[in-house]
């Protein structure tokens, strides 16, 4: 099993939309595992080194057998266990800005007035087409996000070429972690072998699924992420995570963890993460 570790510095901050939101656009306080996997997959897809296995694709967009759109990250998600944590000297603030957005799709086609009838429905009136909506962001200029990805070497089935070299190159080519505006500069990248640790109590600064361990010391908060992808044809499967640090303001931290039956600690390039004892993909 390979361990890919990297440090990336945000330019202004980031936003990752909370699942299930549409008009209201709240943000998560830290990028979830699926966002990290997607950030790594993007340069791999752009360079054309992913094996699509007969699926139709255009650039970094993959189409399933029913012509539905899906992310190429789907190809790698079952081979990767990803975690992240902010540096302990990091301070971030969750905020919502008012943005002018298209709201036409949230309007009904009712024709209760002469004006609405003439337009063909309320949603076609100009005064209903735009609106001021709160858009959540996390402001953390120069905030450093550390990430660890444990990669099953079977990922070579979908990544062409030398897996270790391709992962290292993709990590250096990451430009964002979050929405397209969540720009980062990657500062450090390392690839090594992940080392399982035969210890019950460990200290970590990276988030982990709550079912894998109990916090004995240190500040933390819980956040609901999700397993795998979700969308029109994939049901959302939430998973509660323990996130070391503080929520208000957002700060990184370290916790002492007592591992539960399904949990195991791994050492990756000097970093300790809590993962699954049997397999390590997000399940």
Coordinates of N, CA and C in Angstrom, one line a residue, residues 16 31-41 176-179:
X16 N -16.8 24.2 -0.2 CA -17.3 22.9 -0.6 C -18.8 22.8 -0.2
X31 N -12.4 20.4 3.6 CA -12.7 19.5 2.4 C -12.8 18.1 2.8
X32 N -13.9 17.4 2.4 CA -14.1 16.0 2.7 C -13.2 15.1 1.9
X33 N -13.2 13.8 2.2 CA -12.3 12.8 1.5 C -12.6 12.8 0.0
X34 N -13.9 12.8 -0.4 CA -14.2 12.8 -1.8 C -13.7 14.0 -2.6
X35 N -13.6 15.1 -2.0 CA -13.1 16.3 -2.6 C -11.6 16.2 -2.8
X36 N -10.9 15.6 -1.9 CA -9.5 15.3 -2.0 C -9.2 14.3 -3.1
X37 N -9.9 13.3 -3.2 CA -9.8 12.3 -4.2 C -10.0 12.9 -5.6
X38 N -11.1 13.8 -5.7 CA -11.4 14.5 -6.9 C -10.2 15.4 -7.3
X39 N -9.6 16.1 -6.3 CA -8.6 17.0 -6.6 C -7.4 16.3 -7.2
X40 N -7.1 15.1 -6.8 CA -6.0 14.3 -7.3 C -6.3 13.7 -8.6
X41 N -7.6 13.3 -8.8 CA -8.0 12.7 -10.1 C -8.0 13.6 -11.2
X176 N -6.5 23.1 -7.2 CA -7.6 23.5 -6.3 C -8.0 22.3 -5.5
X177 N -8.5 22.6 -4.3 CA -9.1 21.6 -3.4 C -10.4 22.2 -2.9
X178 N -11.5 21.8 -3.6 CA -12.8 22.4 -3.4 C -13.4 22.9 -4.7
X179 N -14.2 23.9 -4.7 CA -14.8 24.5 -5.9 C -13.7 25.0 -6.8

